Each structure stands twice: as structure tokens, then as C-alpha cells.
Amino acid sequence: DQQVKQNSPSLSVQEGRISILNCDYTNSMFDYFLWYKKYPAEGPTFLISISSIKDKNEDGRFTVFLNKSAKHLSLHIVPSQPGDSAVYFCAAQRSGTYKYIFGTGTRLKVLA
Amino acid sequence: DSGVTQTPKHLITATGQRVTLRCSPRSGDLSVYWYQQSLDQGLQFLIQYYNGEERAKGNILERFSAQQFPDLHSELNLSSLELGDSALYFCASSLTGGKGGYTFGSGTRLTVV
């Protein structure tokens, strides 16, 4: 049972435009969410996080939005750059636990 | 360099064999996590150790075991290997194991032939 879903395996965006990556979850007990970025031959690197008490968190070009009623979060990258081309994973943590449940990832390709 | 060191980077072995994957956490981090990423799959949580003790367990097979040593490095032991065990195995570490992101190593690619 996939509790964290990224339904788009890939996304292509023109340089300078907005990239929107989506993530859905099923467990209403999740209270902390993160996005990781992964380049080939490297481990995932932490990008941005959001607590369930917020609906938005911003860090430079990256903004994460959380819609608790829809159990949906999204990562916006504005403007997109070719160096943003990578696989993006969303992850969720349930209150009182220590592990993160990861989605299957979305491969973003930013076209120059 | 993330500060989390995983060895070896690549491993090719035959079915039925046993291998050990090693992880050195980032300096100061007490918690170590192991994740498995199979082809086109997300990262599947295997197990977490905190300061030498097992803290959380995921869908880890009985053929797999792990431990964290007093110097905080961790080993993941995979035995009676099957073709389906071929995957990327990531180790991650964090200071406490609570909220906040992990720091991942670059992974060990295991190929079972």
C-alpha cells in the first residue's frame, strides 16, 4: 500500500518557467513532509520541508504548499533552471514515528 | 561529500551469497537509517538505529539484518541473496532521529546474478 504517491513519473519544463511537482498521501496522521532532490550516482539531498501546522514554506526559488484537506502537497520551482534537472522525492513522517515514507519520485527535466 | 560514507559503492554477487554493506554516519549524528531503492521504486525504509539500539523497523526481510556499533557506524547484512534483492541501498543519518531531514550517503549498488 503506497501511502505517499507521486503520480507523474516525469515532467519537462522550459528554462525560466515554473515547475510544479505533486505528491498525494493517504495517511492523515502524517504531520511533517519533505522534498528531496536526487542526481544520478548520488544520494538524495534535502531540499525543503513543511510541518502540518503550515500551508506554505518558501526557500528561495523553492516553495512547498500543503493542502491538508486534500492530502496533497506540491513543490514549486520558480524560475526553473537546467541544474534543477533531477529526480524529486516527497516524503512524509507520521507523528510519533521516526521513519519517513517516500514517494516513487518524479524526474524533472528543465530544457535550456 | 554529504559526510555519510557508504562502502562499497558497487557490489556484484551470486544468488545464495551473503554480503555486508557499511555506513559511517555524518560526524555527530546518532541515528542511522537504511533504505532500499529498487528499479523505478521509491525509497523503502528498512530499519533505523539510534545510538546503538534499534528504534524502528520497516519491511525488512528476515534474511536481512543490521546493527550499529559503539563508534556509530552501521552494517547491513544481506544473506541468501536473490535476484530481486538487486537494488540501491542507501544509508542516511541524522542527529536525533526526530523531525528534520536526513543526510544520505551516495548508496551501494548491489547486483545479484
JSON list of C-alpha atoms in Angstrom, two decimals:
[
{"chain": "A", "resi": 1, "resn": "ASP", "atom": "CA", "xyz": [0.00, 0.00, 0.00]},
{"chain": "A", "resi": 2, "resn": "GLN", "atom": "CA", "xyz": [1.66, 3.16, -1.25]},
{"chain": "A", "resi": 3, "resn": "GLN", "atom": "CA", "xyz": [0.90, 5.82, 1.36]},
{"chain": "A", "resi": 4, "resn": "VAL", "atom": "CA", "xyz": [2.80, 8.53, -0.47]},
{"chain": "A", "resi": 5, "resn": "LYS", "atom": "CA", "xyz": [2.19, 8.82, -4.19]},
{"chain": "A", "resi": 6, "resn": "GLN", "atom": "CA", "xyz": [3.83, 10.81, -6.93]},
{"chain": "A", "resi": 7, "resn": "ASN", "atom": "CA", "xyz": [1.65, 10.07, -9.90]},
{"chain": "A", "resi": 8, "resn": "SER", "atom": "CA", "xyz": [3.78, 11.81, -12.51]},
{"chain": "A", "resi": 9, "resn": "PRO", "atom": "CA", "xyz": [6.93, 9.80, -13.20]},
{"chain": "A", "resi": 10, "resn": "SER", "atom": "CA", "xyz": [8.38, 12.59, -15.32]},
{"chain": "A", "resi": 11, "resn": "LEU", "atom": "CA", "xyz": [7.96, 16.28, -16.15]},
{"chain": "A", "resi": 12, "resn": "SER", "atom": "CA", "xyz": [9.61, 18.52, -18.73]},
{"chain": "A", "resi": 13, "resn": "VAL", "atom": "CA", "xyz": [9.68, 22.29, -18.32]},
{"chain": "A", "resi": 14, "resn": "GLN", "atom": "CA", "xyz": [11.27, 25.11, -20.26]},
{"chain": "A", "resi": 15, "resn": "GLU", "atom": "CA", "xyz": [14.04, 27.04, -18.55]},
{"chain": "A", "resi": 16, "resn": "GLY", "atom": "CA", "xyz": [12.70, 30.11, -16.75]},
{"chain": "A", "resi": 17, "resn": "ARG", "atom": "CA", "xyz": [9.20, 28.68, -16.38]},
{"chain": "A", "resi": 18, "resn": "ILE", "atom": "CA", "xyz": [7.57, 27.27, -13.26]},
{"chain": "A", "resi": 19, "resn": "SER", "atom": "CA", "xyz": [7.95, 23.58, -12.37]},
{"chain": "A", "resi": 20, "resn": "ILE", "atom": "CA", "xyz": [5.18, 22.09, -10.25]},
{"chain": "A", "resi": 21, "resn": "LEU", "atom": "CA", "xyz": [5.72, 18.67, -8.73]},
{"chain": "A", "resi": 22, "resn": "ASN", "atom": "CA", "xyz": [2.84, 16.99, -6.98]},
{"chain": "A", "resi": 23, "resn": "CYS", "atom": "CA", "xyz": [2.54, 14.49, -4.16]},
{"chain": "A", "resi": 24, "resn": "ASP", "atom": "CA", "xyz": [-0.51, 12.87, -2.58]},
{"chain": "A", "resi": 25, "resn": "TYR", "atom": "CA", "xyz": [-0.71, 10.98, 0.68]},
{"chain": "A", "resi": 26, "resn": "THR", "atom": "CA", "xyz": [-3.31, 8.79, 2.29]},
{"chain": "A", "resi": 27, "resn": "ASN", "atom": "CA", "xyz": [-2.45, 8.81, 5.99]},
{"chain": "A", "resi": 28, "resn": "SER", "atom": "CA", "xyz": [-3.98, 11.73, 7.87]},
{"chain": "A", "resi": 29, "resn": "MET", "atom": "CA", "xyz": [-1.52, 11.08, 10.73]},
{"chain": "A", "resi": 30, "resn": "PHE", "atom": "CA", "xyz": [1.39, 12.40, 8.67]},
{"chain": "A", "resi": 31, "resn": "ASP", "atom": "CA", "xyz": [2.47, 15.70, 10.19]},
{"chain": "A", "resi": 32, "resn": "TYR", "atom": "CA", "xyz": [5.79, 16.50, 8.56]},
{"chain": "A", "resi": 33, "resn": "PHE", "atom": "CA", "xyz": [6.72, 16.49, 4.91]},
{"chain": "A", "resi": 34, "resn": "LEU", "atom": "CA", "xyz": [9.94, 16.93, 2.98]},
{"chain": "A", "resi": 35, "resn": "TRP", "atom": "CA", "xyz": [11.19, 17.14, -0.57]},
{"chain": "A", "resi": 36, "resn": "TYR", "atom": "CA", "xyz": [14.46, 15.61, -1.63]},
{"chain": "A", "resi": 37, "resn": "LYS", "atom": "CA", "xyz": [16.36, 16.04, -4.87]},
{"chain": "A", "resi": 38, "resn": "LYS", "atom": "CA", "xyz": [18.47, 13.25, -6.34]},
{"chain": "A", "resi": 39, "resn": "TYR", "atom": "CA", "xyz": [21.08, 13.46, -9.07]},
{"chain": "A", "resi": 40, "resn": "PRO", "atom": "CA", "xyz": [22.36, 10.28, -10.77]},
{"chain": "A", "resi": 41, "resn": "ALA", "atom": "CA", "xyz": [25.02, 8.39, -8.81]},
{"chain": "A", "resi": 42, "resn": "GLU", "atom": "CA", "xyz": [24.37, 10.50, -5.71]},
{"chain": "A", "resi": 43, "resn": "GLY", "atom": "CA", "xyz": [22.22, 10.10, -2.63]},
{"chain": "A", "resi": 44, "resn": "PRO", "atom": "CA", "xyz": [19.09, 12.22, -2.19]},
{"chain": "A", "resi": 45, "resn": "THR", "atom": "CA", "xyz": [19.71, 15.69, -0.78]},
{"chain": "A", "resi": 46, "resn": "PHE", "atom": "CA", "xyz": [17.26, 17.52, 1.43]},
{"chain": "A", "resi": 47, "resn": "LEU", "atom": "CA", "xyz": [15.53, 20.42, -0.29]},
{"chain": "A", "resi": 48, "resn": "ILE", "atom": "CA", "xyz": [12.69, 21.84, 1.77]},
{"chain": "A", "resi": 49, "resn": "SER", "atom": "CA", "xyz": [10.25, 20.78, 4.47]},
{"chain": "A", "resi": 50, "resn": "ILE", "atom": "CA", "xyz": [6.86, 21.73, 5.83]},
{"chain": "A", "resi": 51, "resn": "SER", "atom": "CA", "xyz": [5.05, 21.00, 9.04]},
{"chain": "A", "resi": 52, "resn": "SER", "atom": "CA", "xyz": [1.34, 20.22, 9.03]},
{"chain": "A", "resi": 53, "resn": "ILE", "atom": "CA", "xyz": [0.67, 23.39, 11.04]},
{"chain": "A", "resi": 54, "resn": "LYS", "atom": "CA", "xyz": [1.65, 25.44, 7.97]},
{"chain": "A", "resi": 55, "resn": "ASP", "atom": "CA", "xyz": [0.27, 25.55, 4.47]},
{"chain": "A", "resi": 56, "resn": "LYS", "atom": "CA", "xyz": [3.27, 27.12, 2.78]},
{"chain": "A", "resi": 57, "resn": "ASN", "atom": "CA", "xyz": [7.03, 27.24, 3.19]},
{"chain": "A", "resi": 58, "resn": "GLU", "atom": "CA", "xyz": [9.38, 29.15, 0.95]},
{"chain": "A", "resi": 59, "resn": "ASP", "atom": "CA", "xyz": [13.13, 28.96, 0.43]},
{"chain": "A", "resi": 60, "resn": "GLY", "atom": "CA", "xyz": [14.49, 30.96, -2.44]},
{"chain": "A", "resi": 61, "resn": "ARG", "atom": "CA", "xyz": [13.19, 29.57, -5.72]},
{"chain": "A", "resi": 62, "resn": "PHE", "atom": "CA", "xyz": [11.51, 26.66, -3.94]},
{"chain": "A", "resi": 63, "resn": "THR", "atom": "CA", "xyz": [8.07, 26.78, -2.33]},
{"chain": "A", "resi": 64, "resn": "VAL", "atom": "CA", "xyz": [6.15, 23.87, -0.86]},
{"chain": "A", "resi": 65, "resn": "PHE", "atom": "CA", "xyz": [2.39, 24.07, -0.47]},
{"chain": "A", "resi": 66, "resn": "LEU", "atom": "CA", "xyz": [0.39, 21.76, 1.78]},
{"chain": "A", "resi": 67, "resn": "ASN", "atom": "CA", "xyz": [-3.34, 21.17, 1.43]},
{"chain": "A", "resi": 68, "resn": "LYS", "atom": "CA", "xyz": [-4.28, 19.00, 4.39]},
{"chain": "A", "resi": 69, "resn": "SER", "atom": "CA", "xyz": [-7.92, 18.59, 3.47]},
{"chain": "A", "resi": 70, "resn": "ALA", "atom": "CA", "xyz": [-6.92, 17.23, 0.07]},
{"chain": "A", "resi": 71, "resn": "LYS", "atom": "CA", "xyz": [-3.91, 15.34, 1.48]},
{"chain": "A", "resi": 72, "resn": "HIS", "atom": "CA", "xyz": [-1.82, 16.95, -1.22]},
{"chain": "A", "resi": 73, "resn": "LEU", "atom": "CA", "xyz": [1.45, 18.78, -1.33]},
{"chain": "A", "resi": 74, "resn": "SER", "atom": "CA", "xyz": [3.27, 20.40, -4.19]},
{"chain": "A", "resi": 75, "resn": "LEU", "atom": "CA", "xyz": [6.72, 21.79, -4.85]},
{"chain": "A", "resi": 76, "resn": "HIS", "atom": "CA", "xyz": [7.01, 24.88, -7.00]},
{"chain": "A", "resi": 77, "resn": "ILE", "atom": "CA", "xyz": [10.32, 25.86, -8.55]},
{"chain": "A", "resi": 78, "resn": "VAL", "atom": "CA", "xyz": [10.43, 29.35, -10.00]},
{"chain": "A", "resi": 79, "resn": "PRO", "atom": "CA", "xyz": [12.24, 30.06, -12.23]},
{"chain": "A", "resi": 80, "resn": "SER", "atom": "CA", "xyz": [13.35, 26.60, -13.29]},
{"chain": "A", "resi": 81, "resn": "GLN", "atom": "CA", "xyz": [16.99, 26.17, -14.24]},
{"chain": "A", "resi": 82, "resn": "PRO", "atom": "CA", "xyz": [18.75, 23.36, -16.14]},
{"chain": "A", "resi": 83, "resn": "GLY", "atom": "CA", "xyz": [20.61, 22.45, -12.92]},
{"chain": "A", "resi": 84, "resn": "ASP", "atom": "CA", "xyz": [17.25, 21.60, -11.36]},
{"chain": "A", "resi": 85, "resn": "SER", "atom": "CA", "xyz": [17.02, 18.56, -13.63]},
{"chain": "A", "resi": 86, "resn": "ALA", "atom": "CA", "xyz": [16.92, 15.64, -11.19]},
{"chain": "A", "resi": 87, "resn": "VAL", "atom": "CA", "xyz": [14.56, 13.17, -9.58]},
{"chain": "A", "resi": 88, "resn": "TYR", "atom": "CA", "xyz": [12.43, 14.72, -6.83]},
{"chain": "A", "resi": 89, "resn": "PHE", "atom": "CA", "xyz": [11.06, 12.63, -3.97]},
{"chain": "A", "resi": 90, "resn": "CYS", "atom": "CA", "xyz": [8.45, 13.70, -1.49]},
{"chain": "A", "resi": 91, "resn": "ALA", "atom": "CA", "xyz": [8.47, 12.07, 1.93]},
{"chain": "A", "resi": 92, "resn": "ALA", "atom": "CA", "xyz": [6.12, 12.07, 4.90]},
{"chain": "A", "resi": 93, "resn": "GLN", "atom": "CA", "xyz": [6.54, 11.33, 8.57]},
{"chain": "A", "resi": 94, "resn": "ARG", "atom": "CA", "xyz": [3.82, 10.23, 10.94]},
{"chain": "A", "resi": 95, "resn": "SER", "atom": "CA", "xyz": [3.54, 11.88, 14.30]},
{"chain": "A", "resi": 96, "resn": "GLY", "atom": "CA", "xyz": [5.40, 9.89, 16.96]},
{"chain": "A", "resi": 97, "resn": "THR", "atom": "CA", "xyz": [7.49, 7.87, 14.50]},
{"chain": "A", "resi": 98, "resn": "TYR", "atom": "CA", "xyz": [10.98, 8.37, 13.18]},
{"chain": "A", "resi": 99, "resn": "LYS", "atom": "CA", "xyz": [10.90, 6.98, 9.68]},
{"chain": "A", "resi": 100, "resn": "TYR", "atom": "CA", "xyz": [9.93, 8.76, 6.50]},
{"chain": "A", "resi": 101, "resn": "ILE", "atom": "CA", "xyz": [7.73, 7.21, 3.84]},
{"chain": "A", "resi": 102, "resn": "PHE", "atom": "CA", "xyz": [8.94, 8.17, 0.38]},
{"chain": "A", "resi": 103, "resn": "GLY", "atom": "CA", "xyz": [7.09, 8.51, -2.88]},
{"chain": "A", "resi": 104, "resn": "THR", "atom": "CA", "xyz": [8.39, 6.90, -6.06]},
{"chain": "A", "resi": 105, "resn": "GLY", "atom": "CA", "xyz": [9.83, 10.14, -7.42]},
{"chain": "A", "resi": 106, "resn": "THR", "atom": "CA", "xyz": [9.28, 12.48, -10.35]},
{"chain": "A", "resi": 107, "resn": "ARG", "atom": "CA", "xyz": [12.04, 13.01, -12.90]},
{"chain": "A", "resi": 108, "resn": "LEU", "atom": "CA", "xyz": [12.20, 16.70, -13.78]},
{"chain": "A", "resi": 109, "resn": "LYS", "atom": "CA", "xyz": [13.93, 17.80, -16.94]},
{"chain": "A", "resi": 110, "resn": "VAL", "atom": "CA", "xyz": [14.46, 21.52, -17.44]},
{"chain": "A", "resi": 111, "resn": "LEU", "atom": "CA", "xyz": [15.07, 22.32, -21.08]},
{"chain": "A", "resi": 112, "resn": "ALA", "atom": "CA", "xyz": [17.51, 25.11, -21.97]},
{"chain": "B", "resi": 1, "resn": "ASP", "atom": "CA", "xyz": [30.51, 15.00, 0.02]},
{"chain": "B", "resi": 2, "resn": "SER", "atom": "CA", "xyz": [27.48, 14.68, 2.31]},
{"chain": "B", "resi": 3, "resn": "GLY", "atom": "CA", "xyz": [29.51, 13.37, 5.24]},
{"chain": "B", "resi": 4, "resn": "VAL", "atom": "CA", "xyz": [27.78, 9.97, 5.17]},
{"chain": "B", "resi": 5, "resn": "THR", "atom": "CA", "xyz": [30.12, 7.32, 3.79]},
{"chain": "B", "resi": 6, "resn": "GLN", "atom": "CA", "xyz": [28.92, 4.10, 2.29]},
{"chain": "B", "resi": 7, "resn": "THR", "atom": "CA", "xyz": [31.12, 1.24, 1.16]},
{"chain": "B", "resi": 8, "resn": "PRO", "atom": "CA", "xyz": [31.39, -0.44, -1.21]},
{"chain": "B", "resi": 9, "resn": "LYS", "atom": "CA", "xyz": [29.87, 1.69, -3.98]},
{"chain": "B", "resi": 10, "resn": "HIS", "atom": "CA", "xyz": [29.21, -1.31, -6.18]},
{"chain": "B", "resi": 11, "resn": "LEU", "atom": "CA", "xyz": [28.84, -4.99, -5.38]},
{"chain": "B", "resi": 12, "resn": "ILE", "atom": "CA", "xyz": [28.17, -7.91, -7.71]},
{"chain": "B", "resi": 13, "resn": "THR", "atom": "CA", "xyz": [27.48, -11.27, -6.17]},
{"chain": "B", "resi": 14, "resn": "ALA", "atom": "CA", "xyz": [25.77, -14.55, -6.91]},
{"chain": "B", "resi": 15, "resn": "THR", "atom": "CA", "xyz": [22.43, -15.80, -5.67]},
{"chain": "B", "resi": 16, "resn": "GLY", "atom": "CA", "xyz": [22.61, -17.52, -2.31]},
{"chain": "B", "resi": 17, "resn": "GLN", "atom": "CA", "xyz": [25.56, -15.48, -1.14]},
{"chain": "B", "resi": 18, "resn": "ARG", "atom": "CA", "xyz": [25.85, -13.09, 1.81]},
{"chain": "B", "resi": 19, "resn": "VAL", "atom": "CA", "xyz": [27.11, -9.51, 1.72]},
{"chain": "B", "resi": 20, "resn": "THR", "atom": "CA", "xyz": [27.73, -6.74, 4.21]},
{"chain": "B", "resi": 21, "resn": "LEU", "atom": "CA", "xyz": [27.15, -3.08, 3.43]},
{"chain": "B", "resi": 22, "resn": "ARG", "atom": "CA", "xyz": [28.82, -0.50, 5.61]},
{"chain": "B", "resi": 23, "resn": "CYS", "atom": "CA", "xyz": [27.81, 3.02, 6.58]},
{"chain": "B", "resi": 24, "resn": "SER", "atom": "CA", "xyz": [29.63, 5.70, 8.53]},
{"chain": "B", "resi": 25, "resn": "PRO", "atom": "CA", "xyz": [27.24, 8.46, 9.61]},
{"chain": "B", "resi": 26, "resn": "ARG", "atom": "CA", "xyz": [27.96, 12.16, 9.48]},
{"chain": "B", "resi": 27, "resn": "SER", "atom": "CA", "xyz": [30.07, 13.30, 12.41]},
{"chain": "B", "resi": 28, "resn": "GLY", "atom": "CA", "xyz": [27.88, 13.90, 15.45]},
{"chain": "B", "resi": 29, "resn": "ASP", "atom": "CA", "xyz": [24.82, 12.10, 14.08]},
{"chain": "B", "resi": 30, "resn": "LEU", "atom": "CA", "xyz": [23.48, 9.39, 16.37]},
{"chain": "B", "resi": 31, "resn": "SER", "atom": "CA", "xyz": [20.76, 7.96, 14.17]},
{"chain": "B", "resi": 32, "resn": "VAL", "atom": "CA", "xyz": [21.29, 5.76, 11.12]},
{"chain": "B", "resi": 33, "resn": "TYR", "atom": "CA", "xyz": [18.65, 4.67, 8.63]},
{"chain": "B", "resi": 34, "resn": "TRP", "atom": "CA", "xyz": [18.77, 2.11, 5.85]},
{"chain": "B", "resi": 35, "resn": "TYR", "atom": "CA", "xyz": [16.65, 2.41, 2.72]},
{"chain": "B", "resi": 36, "resn": "GLN", "atom": "CA", "xyz": [16.31, 0.22, -0.35]},
{"chain": "B", "resi": 37, "resn": "GLN", "atom": "CA", "xyz": [15.55, 1.60, -3.81]},
{"chain": "B", "resi": 38, "resn": "SER", "atom": "CA", "xyz": [14.62, -0.97, -6.43]},
{"chain": "B", "resi": 39, "resn": "LEU", "atom": "CA", "xyz": [14.22, -0.10, -10.11]},
{"chain": "B", "resi": 40, "resn": "ASP", "atom": "CA", "xyz": [11.57, 2.62, -10.59]},
{"chain": "B", "resi": 41, "resn": "GLN", "atom": "CA", "xyz": [10.57, 2.37, -6.95]},
{"chain": "B", "resi": 42, "resn": "GLY", "atom": "CA", "xyz": [10.68, 4.90, -4.20]},
{"chain": "B", "resi": 43, "resn": "LEU", "atom": "CA", "xyz": [12.94, 4.53, -1.23]},
{"chain": "B", "resi": 44, "resn": "GLN", "atom": "CA", "xyz": [11.67, 1.76, 1.01]},
{"chain": "B", "resi": 45, "resn": "PHE", "atom": "CA", "xyz": [12.51, 2.11, 4.68]},
{"chain": "B", "resi": 46, "resn": "LEU", "atom": "CA", "xyz": [14.29, -0.91, 6.10]},
{"chain": "B", "resi": 47, "resn": "ILE", "atom": "CA", "xyz": [15.49, -0.10, 9.61]},
{"chain": "B", "resi": 48, "resn": "GLN", "atom": "CA", "xyz": [16.68, 2.66, 11.94]},
{"chain": "B", "resi": 49, "resn": "TYR", "atom": "CA", "xyz": [19.24, 2.63, 14.73]},
{"chain": "B", "resi": 50, "resn": "TYR", "atom": "CA", "xyz": [19.74, 5.30, 17.34]},
{"chain": "B", "resi": 51, "resn": "ASN", "atom": "CA", "xyz": [22.92, 5.32, 19.41]},
{"chain": "B", "resi": 52, "resn": "GLY", "atom": "CA", "xyz": [23.40, 1.60, 19.01]},
{"chain": "B", "resi": 53, "resn": "GLU", "atom": "CA", "xyz": [19.82, 0.48, 19.54]},
{"chain": "B", "resi": 54, "resn": "GLU", "atom": "CA", "xyz": [17.18, -0.48, 17.02]},
{"chain": "B", "resi": 55, "resn": "ARG", "atom": "CA", "xyz": [14.49, 2.20, 17.00]},
{"chain": "B", "resi": 56, "resn": "ALA", "atom": "CA", "xyz": [12.22, 1.46, 14.08]},
{"chain": "B", "resi": 57, "resn": "LYS", "atom": "CA", "xyz": [11.74, -1.34, 11.61]},
{"chain": "B", "resi": 58, "resn": "GLY", "atom": "CA", "xyz": [10.17, -1.27, 8.17]},
{"chain": "B", "resi": 59, "resn": "ASN", "atom": "CA", "xyz": [9.53, -4.02, 5.66]},
{"chain": "B", "resi": 60, "resn": "ILE", "atom": "CA", "xyz": [12.91, -5.62, 6.22]},
{"chain": "B", "resi": 61, "resn": "LEU", "atom": "CA", "xyz": [13.17, -9.24, 5.19]},
{"chain": "B", "resi": 62, "resn": "GLU", "atom": "CA", "xyz": [14.21, -11.84, 7.74]},
{"chain": "B", "resi": 63, "resn": "ARG", "atom": "CA", "xyz": [17.23, -12.58, 5.52]},
{"chain": "B", "resi": 64, "resn": "PHE", "atom": "CA", "xyz": [18.40, -9.03, 6.21]},
{"chain": "B", "resi": 65, "resn": "SER", "atom": "CA", "xyz": [19.82, -7.77, 9.48]},
{"chain": "B", "resi": 66, "resn": "ALA", "atom": "CA", "xyz": [21.61, -4.67, 10.66]},
{"chain": "B", "resi": 67, "resn": "GLN", "atom": "CA", "xyz": [23.47, -3.33, 13.63]},
{"chain": "B", "resi": 68, "resn": "GLN", "atom": "CA", "xyz": [25.03, -0.11, 14.83]},
{"chain": "B", "resi": 69, "resn": "PHE", "atom": "CA", "xyz": [28.36, -0.31, 16.59]},
{"chain": "B", "resi": 70, "resn": "PRO", "atom": "CA", "xyz": [29.69, 1.75, 19.52]},
{"chain": "B", "resi": 71, "resn": "ASP", "atom": "CA", "xyz": [31.56, 4.03, 17.10]},
{"chain": "B", "resi": 72, "resn": "LEU", "atom": "CA", "xyz": [28.13, 4.62, 15.48]},
{"chain": "B", "resi": 73, "resn": "HIS", "atom": "CA", "xyz": [28.94, 3.06, 12.13]},
{"chain": "B", "resi": 74, "resn": "SER", "atom": "CA", "xyz": [26.33, 0.64, 10.89]},
{"chain": "B", "resi": 75, "resn": "GLU", "atom": "CA", "xyz": [26.33, -2.52, 8.81]},
{"chain": "B", "resi": 76, "resn": "LEU", "atom": "CA", "xyz": [23.51, -4.04, 6.81]},
{"chain": "B", "resi": 77, "resn": "ASN", "atom": "CA", "xyz": [23.85, -7.77, 6.28]},
{"chain": "B", "resi": 78, "resn": "LEU", "atom": "CA", "xyz": [22.01, -9.40, 3.40]},
{"chain": "B", "resi": 79, "resn": "SER", "atom": "CA", "xyz": [22.01, -13.20, 3.22]},
{"chain": "B", "resi": 80, "resn": "SER", "atom": "CA", "xyz": [20.67, -15.94, 0.94]},
{"chain": "B", "resi": 81, "resn": "LEU", "atom": "CA", "xyz": [20.60, -13.32, -1.78]},
{"chain": "B", "resi": 82, "resn": "GLU", "atom": "CA", "xyz": [18.00, -13.49, -4.53]},
{"chain": "B", "resi": 83, "resn": "LEU", "atom": "CA", "xyz": [17.86, -11.77, -7.90]},
{"chain": "B", "resi": 84, "resn": "GLY", "atom": "CA", "xyz": [15.14, -9.48, -6.55]},
{"chain": "B", "resi": 85, "resn": "ASP", "atom": "CA", "xyz": [17.49, -8.11, -3.92]},
{"chain": "B", "resi": 86, "resn": "SER", "atom": "CA", "xyz": [19.34, -6.21, -6.64]},
{"chain": "B", "resi": 87, "resn": "ALA", "atom": "CA", "xyz": [18.86, -2.56, -5.73]},
{"chain": "B", "resi": 88, "resn": "LEU", "atom": "CA", "xyz": [20.44, 0.62, -4.49]},
{"chain": "B", "resi": 89, "resn": "TYR", "atom": "CA", "xyz": [20.87, 0.58, -0.73]},
{"chain": "B", "resi": 90, "resn": "PHE", "atom": "CA", "xyz": [21.09, 3.97, 0.92]},
{"chain": "B", "resi": 91, "resn": "CYS", "atom": "CA", "xyz": [22.21, 4.83, 4.37]},
{"chain": "B", "resi": 92, "resn": "ALA", "atom": "CA", "xyz": [21.21, 8.12, 5.95]},
{"chain": "B", "resi": 93, "resn": "SER", "atom": "CA", "xyz": [21.97, 9.76, 9.26]},
{"chain": "B", "resi": 94, "resn": "SER", "atom": "CA", "xyz": [20.52, 12.45, 11.46]},
{"chain": "B", "resi": 95, "resn": "LEU", "atom": "CA", "xyz": [21.37, 13.95, 14.81]},
{"chain": "B", "resi": 96, "resn": "THR", "atom": "CA", "xyz": [18.42, 12.71, 16.81]},
{"chain": "B", "resi": 97, "resn": "GLY", "atom": "CA", "xyz": [16.04, 10.86, 14.55]},
{"chain": "B", "resi": 98, "resn": "GLY", "atom": "CA", "xyz": [13.11, 13.15, 15.04]},
{"chain": "B", "resi": 99, "resn": "LYS", "atom": "CA", "xyz": [11.86, 15.93, 12.84]},
{"chain": "B", "resi": 100, "resn": "GLY", "atom": "CA", "xyz": [14.11, 17.27, 10.17]},
{"chain": "B", "resi": 101, "resn": "GLY", "atom": "CA", "xyz": [15.72, 15.83, 7.12]},
{"chain": "B", "resi": 102, "resn": "TYR", "atom": "CA", "xyz": [18.26, 13.10, 6.87]},
{"chain": "B", "resi": 103, "resn": "THR", "atom": "CA", "xyz": [21.66, 13.28, 5.22]},
{"chain": "B", "resi": 104, "resn": "PHE", "atom": "CA", "xyz": [22.02, 10.47, 2.73]},
{"chain": "B", "resi": 105, "resn": "GLY", "atom": "CA", "xyz": [25.11, 8.67, 1.55]},
{"chain": "B", "resi": 106, "resn": "SER", "atom": "CA", "xyz": [25.65, 8.03, -2.14]},
{"chain": "B", "resi": 107, "resn": "GLY", "atom": "CA", "xyz": [24.47, 4.45, -1.86]},
{"chain": "B", "resi": 108, "resn": "THR", "atom": "CA", "xyz": [25.70, 0.93, -2.58]},
{"chain": "B", "resi": 109, "resn": "ARG", "atom": "CA", "xyz": [24.51, -0.61, -5.83]},
{"chain": "B", "resi": 110, "resn": "LEU", "atom": "CA", "xyz": [24.02, -4.32, -5.30]},
{"chain": "B", "resi": 111, "resn": "THR", "atom": "CA", "xyz": [23.68, -6.60, -8.30]},
{"chain": "B", "resi": 112, "resn": "VAL", "atom": "CA", "xyz": [22.78, -10.23, -7.69]},
{"chain": "B", "resi": 113, "resn": "VAL", "atom": "CA", "xyz": [23.45, -12.51, -10.66]}
]
